[in-house]
XYZ file of N, CA and C in Angstrom:
399
model
N 0.619 -0.994 -0.147
C -0.230 0.251 0.208
C 1.164 0.797 -0.207
N 0.528 1.775 -0.964
C 1.402 2.974 -1.069
C 1.134 4.330 0.166
N 1.689 5.248 0.528
C 1.757 6.362 1.541
C 0.516 6.592 1.188
N -0.250 7.343 0.210
C -1.403 8.051 -0.175
C -2.723 7.237 0.212
N -2.223 5.657 0.391
C -3.808 4.854 0.776
C -3.663 4.561 2.063
N -2.252 4.656 2.696
C -2.108 4.951 4.281
C -3.019 5.941 5.131
N -2.541 6.770 4.626
C -3.246 7.964 4.956
C -4.622 8.346 5.049
N -5.453 7.557 3.437
C -6.336 7.890 3.553
C -7.304 6.537 4.576
N -6.477 5.659 5.031
C -7.065 4.019 5.195
C -6.794 4.755 6.782
N -5.908 5.175 7.566
C -5.510 6.153 8.894
C -7.014 7.203 8.906
N -7.202 8.164 8.272
C -8.058 8.870 8.270
C -9.739 8.654 8.150
N -9.825 7.485 7.293
C -11.037 6.870 7.492
C -11.247 6.061 9.319
N -10.518 5.564 9.487
C -10.429 4.360 10.921
C -10.835 5.511 11.679
N -9.692 6.448 11.592
C -10.275 7.866 12.571
C -11.336 8.864 12.185
N -11.834 9.302 11.813
C -13.388 8.990 11.706
C -14.697 8.193 11.936
N -14.181 6.914 11.592
C -15.273 5.996 12.441
C -14.936 5.965 13.947
N -13.871 5.894 14.655
C -13.980 5.508 15.781
C -14.232 7.167 15.957
N -14.077 7.893 15.941
C -14.842 9.525 16.493
C -15.843 9.145 16.457
N -16.726 8.638 15.527
C -17.935 8.549 15.772
C -18.394 7.911 16.821
N -17.980 6.520 16.397
C -18.324 5.649 17.794
C -18.254 5.482 19.363
N -17.078 6.514 19.503
C -16.785 7.120 20.389
C -18.039 7.924 21.061
N -18.423 8.656 20.064
C -19.547 9.376 20.771
C -20.837 8.469 20.495
N -21.197 7.781 19.496
C -22.223 6.713 19.500
C -22.116 5.915 21.059
N -21.171 5.690 21.470
C -20.966 4.675 22.744
C -21.674 5.966 24.017
N -21.383 6.967 24.127
C -22.285 8.196 25.082
C -23.355 8.342 24.900
N -24.064 7.891 24.116
C -25.267 7.847 23.362
C -25.677 8.993 22.761
N -24.395 9.630 21.642
C -25.073 10.732 20.895
C -24.351 10.458 19.722
N -25.323 10.107 18.862
C -25.003 9.904 17.572
C -24.804 11.029 16.350
N -24.806 12.161 16.841
C -24.104 13.213 15.898
C -23.377 12.937 15.051
N -21.871 12.200 15.926
C -21.022 11.725 15.223
C -21.028 11.026 13.900
N -21.841 10.601 13.753
C -22.225 9.541 12.647
C -23.117 10.353 12.065
N -24.065 11.146 12.494
C -25.184 11.817 11.294
C -23.540 12.917 10.283
N -22.475 13.970 11.157
C -21.510 14.220 10.798
C -20.209 13.697 9.605
N -20.427 12.459 9.471
C -19.519 11.784 8.626
C -20.690 11.156 7.485
N -21.758 11.305 7.819
C -23.073 10.642 6.666
C -23.157 12.148 5.383
N -23.152 11.503 4.189
C -23.548 12.103 3.005
C -25.400 12.157 3.061
N -25.188 13.786 2.777
C -27.066 13.706 2.562
C -27.659 12.742 1.862
N -26.973 11.631 0.820
C -27.931 10.466 -0.383
C -27.478 9.497 0.477
N -27.080 9.002 1.934
C -26.789 7.738 2.164
C -27.813 7.002 2.528
N -27.661 5.628 2.714
C -28.302 4.806 2.472
C -27.813 3.894 3.811
N -28.850 2.885 4.586
C -28.484 2.345 5.874
C -29.136 1.548 6.217
N -28.498 0.270 5.993
C -29.331 -0.993 6.772
C -28.532 -1.428 7.696
N -29.455 -1.905 8.963
C -29.566 -1.952 10.198
C -30.216 -3.212 10.430
N -29.636 -3.930 11.258
C -30.332 -5.723 11.798
C -31.933 -5.306 12.445
N -32.010 -3.967 13.006
C -33.108 -3.738 13.784
C -34.712 -3.627 13.416
N -34.212 -2.654 11.907
C -35.540 -1.859 11.477
C -35.592 -2.924 9.985
N -37.057 -2.902 9.334
C -37.165 -3.798 8.047
C -36.726 -3.380 7.289
N -36.524 -2.026 6.708
C -36.111 -1.373 5.159
C -35.427 -0.824 5.684
N -34.519 -0.584 4.161
C -33.282 0.614 3.946
C -34.021 2.045 4.653
N -33.114 2.657 4.713
C -33.109 4.151 5.089
C -32.701 4.717 3.827
N -33.124 5.815 3.638
C -32.762 6.632 2.196
C -33.025 8.056 2.825
N -31.208 8.518 2.851
C -31.256 9.767 3.280
C -30.874 9.877 4.378
N -29.925 11.211 4.508
C -29.739 12.141 5.876
C -30.845 12.400 6.938
N -31.880 12.933 6.326
C -32.731 13.386 7.276
C -33.729 12.011 7.464
N -33.908 10.816 7.307
C -34.326 9.645 7.477
C -33.079 9.038 8.724
N -31.968 9.167 7.876
C -31.139 8.785 9.411
C -31.221 9.540 10.586
N -31.205 10.457 10.247
C -31.718 11.844 11.748
C -32.090 11.097 12.723
N -34.014 10.873 12.239
C -34.534 10.483 12.801
C -34.525 9.156 13.394
N -33.894 8.375 12.564
C -34.378 6.895 13.210
C -32.733 7.482 14.382
N -32.074 7.723 14.311
C -30.870 8.136 15.338
C -30.862 8.735 16.493
N -32.313 9.805 15.993
C -32.680 10.586 17.144
C -33.719 9.806 18.204
N -34.367 8.801 17.372
C -35.114 7.977 18.545
C -33.885 7.179 19.288
N -32.573 7.036 18.943
C -31.843 6.077 19.633
C -31.151 7.701 21.145
N -30.891 8.611 20.510
C -30.122 9.401 21.243
C -30.435 8.892 23.000
N -29.170 9.232 23.686
C -29.578 8.828 24.767
C -29.347 7.062 25.833
N -29.859 6.570 24.576
C -30.622 5.024 24.943
C -29.130 4.254 24.875
N -27.861 4.307 24.177
C -26.945 3.646 23.847
C -25.825 3.854 24.913
N -25.172 2.956 25.104
C -23.989 3.255 26.447
C -22.839 2.010 25.598
N -22.083 2.609 25.565
C -20.774 1.347 25.342
C -19.511 2.149 25.912
N -19.402 0.747 27.378
C -18.443 1.236 28.135
C -16.888 0.724 27.409
N -16.863 -0.285 26.058
C -15.716 -0.067 25.760
C -15.764 -0.838 24.018
N -15.176 -0.859 23.371
C -15.438 -1.467 22.110
C -13.977 -1.712 21.419
N -13.676 -2.758 20.398
C -12.719 -3.208 19.827
C -13.260 -2.796 18.074
N -12.480 -2.116 17.180
C -12.565 -2.587 16.325
C -11.810 -3.339 15.279
N -11.813 -4.419 14.862
C -11.123 -5.596 14.542
C -11.404 -5.653 13.381
N -9.891 -5.647 12.823
C -9.329 -5.617 11.435
C -9.894 -5.023 10.555
N -9.998 -3.713 10.585
C -10.687 -2.878 9.624
C -9.419 -2.851 8.911
N -10.279 -3.046 7.324
C -10.194 -2.715 5.801
C -10.138 -1.659 5.303
N -9.404 -1.072 4.228
C -10.166 -0.067 3.537
C -9.687 -0.528 2.046
N -10.794 -0.875 1.099
C -10.399 -0.912 -0.213
C -10.622 0.339 -0.717
N -9.540 1.061 -1.493
C -9.982 1.968 -2.237
C -9.638 1.623 -3.749
N -11.159 2.884 -4.745
C -11.891 2.451 -6.043
C -12.073 4.104 -6.536
N -11.023 4.593 -6.848
C -10.994 6.200 -7.368
C -11.226 7.106 -5.928
N -12.418 7.513 -6.093
C -13.001 8.333 -4.889
C -13.860 8.249 -4.277
N -14.253 6.550 -3.892
C -14.724 5.797 -2.823
C -13.910 4.801 -2.431
N -13.858 4.834 -0.853
C -13.266 3.854 -0.051
C -14.051 3.110 0.714
N -13.887 1.582 0.332
C -14.442 1.068 1.448
C -13.914 0.323 2.513
N -14.754 0.180 4.026
C -14.216 0.298 4.917
C -14.929 -0.944 5.790
N -14.139 -2.140 5.800
C -14.885 -3.120 6.622
C -14.460 -3.426 7.963
N -14.991 -3.916 9.058
C -14.253 -4.338 10.058
C -15.344 -5.241 10.884
N -15.179 -5.633 11.734
C -15.933 -6.322 12.966
C -15.609 -5.002 13.748
N -16.931 -5.563 14.776
C -17.041 -4.753 15.666
C -17.624 -5.260 16.776
N -16.901 -5.391 18.204
C -17.307 -5.457 19.729
C -17.462 -4.787 20.768
N -18.901 -4.821 21.181
C -19.037 -3.523 22.366
C -19.463 -4.176 23.422
N -19.095 -3.548 24.613
C -19.258 -4.172 25.479
C -20.186 -2.898 26.779
N -21.333 -2.922 27.140
C -22.067 -2.010 27.808
C -22.426 -3.011 29.247
N -22.169 -2.400 30.274
C -23.021 -2.752 31.439
C -22.508 -4.900 31.153
N -23.488 -5.287 31.219
C -22.741 -7.231 31.479
C -23.069 -7.637 29.942
N -23.161 -6.792 28.657
C -23.963 -7.383 27.382
C -22.692 -7.148 26.644
N -21.910 -7.779 25.788
C -21.133 -7.785 25.250
C -22.071 -7.902 23.423
N -22.259 -6.944 22.072
C -22.383 -7.337 20.830
C -21.308 -7.551 19.798
N -21.458 -8.472 19.057
C -20.854 -8.327 17.673
C -21.336 -8.244 16.734
N -20.775 -7.570 15.609
C -21.141 -7.176 14.675
C -20.067 -7.485 13.891
N -20.733 -6.905 12.551
C -19.875 -7.122 11.252
C -20.459 -6.037 10.650
N -19.469 -4.719 9.844
C -20.011 -3.541 9.608
C -19.629 -2.994 8.302
N -20.152 -2.866 6.873
C -19.598 -1.995 5.875
C -19.913 -0.790 5.747
N -18.894 0.487 5.737
C -18.969 1.595 5.269
C -18.290 2.132 4.251
N -19.400 2.096 3.451
C -18.776 3.044 1.770
C -18.558 4.896 1.912
N -17.708 5.070 1.766
C -17.250 6.317 1.681
C -16.821 6.860 0.570
N -17.193 8.468 -0.247
C -16.976 9.042 -1.107
C -16.573 10.738 -0.386
N -15.277 10.709 -1.931
C -14.830 11.784 -1.407
C -15.806 13.017 -1.560
N -15.969 14.273 -1.295
C -16.524 14.787 -1.610
C -15.869 16.420 -1.138
N -15.127 16.809 -1.717
C -13.797 17.713 -2.519
C -12.378 17.215 -1.158
N -12.315 17.935 -0.178
C -11.762 17.374 0.892
C -11.782 16.146 2.419
N -13.591 15.843 1.720
C -13.983 15.407 3.263
C -14.314 14.428 3.213
N -14.107 13.416 3.417
C -14.836 11.580 2.951
C -16.213 11.551 3.874
N -17.377 11.092 3.255
C -18.800 10.899 3.949
C -18.715 9.531 3.384
N -19.594 9.378 4.453
C -20.173 7.714 4.278
C -21.370 7.835 3.438
N -21.573 7.283 2.207
C -22.421 6.881 1.467
C -23.882 5.513 1.273
N -22.755 5.077 2.456
C -23.552 3.514 2.786
C -23.345 2.917 3.832
N -23.807 2.641 4.879
C -23.814 1.380 5.547
C -24.245 0.643 5.501
N -23.776 -0.451 6.194
C -24.805 -1.720 6.182
C -24.148 -2.407 7.418
N -24.793 -2.866 8.695
C -24.565 -3.626 10.032
C -24.902 -4.751 10.063
N -24.956 -5.967 10.470
C -25.531 -6.873 10.389
C -24.837 -7.338 11.702
N -25.404 -8.350 12.610
C -24.889 -8.792 13.763
C -24.144 -10.585 13.611
N -23.106 -10.431 14.214
C -22.435 -11.478 13.871
C -22.508 -12.566 14.691
N -22.666 -13.971 14.030
C -22.876 -14.915 14.439
C -21.889 -15.655 14.148
N -21.202 -16.111 14.990
C -20.249 -16.901 14.759
C -20.151 -18.570 14.890
N -20.014 -19.509 14.132
C -20.636 -20.662 13.863
C -20.404 -21.142 15.216
N -20.730 -22.324 15.991
C -20.665 -22.982 17.025
C -20.215 -24.499 16.869
N -18.521 -24.809 17.349
C -18.262 -25.852 16.564
C -19.336 -27.217 17.271
N -19.405 -28.276 16.532
C -20.108 -29.205 16.749
C -19.341 -29.822 17.400
N -19.983 -30.440 18.893
C -19.494 -31.191 19.510
C -19.222 -33.511 18.729
């Protein structure tokens, strides 16, 4: 990977961690601030795709103050670059109180001028296979 790719990878991971830090304190604004106006969003807890920042804002506002993450791990983040689009994939493990949640995430970023914004998000619950006895 060349220096520019490394810089973009570092930047996207920094954006993601900043948003997730705020999310864990019940503040979804960090996620909204890095989302493009035409974002599409999939979440395992809702029936259909969310279209656009205004719909995503309504959904996230319904969660404001209700999320608490004491700590999390962003596992094996990977960025693939294609022109002015970057695809960030990672596994996410969050711990809040006595609960641990495991997730898969794909974030598709697009470069708008000098700013990277998310144009597509897909979260799914990770369910690793259990070993057969």
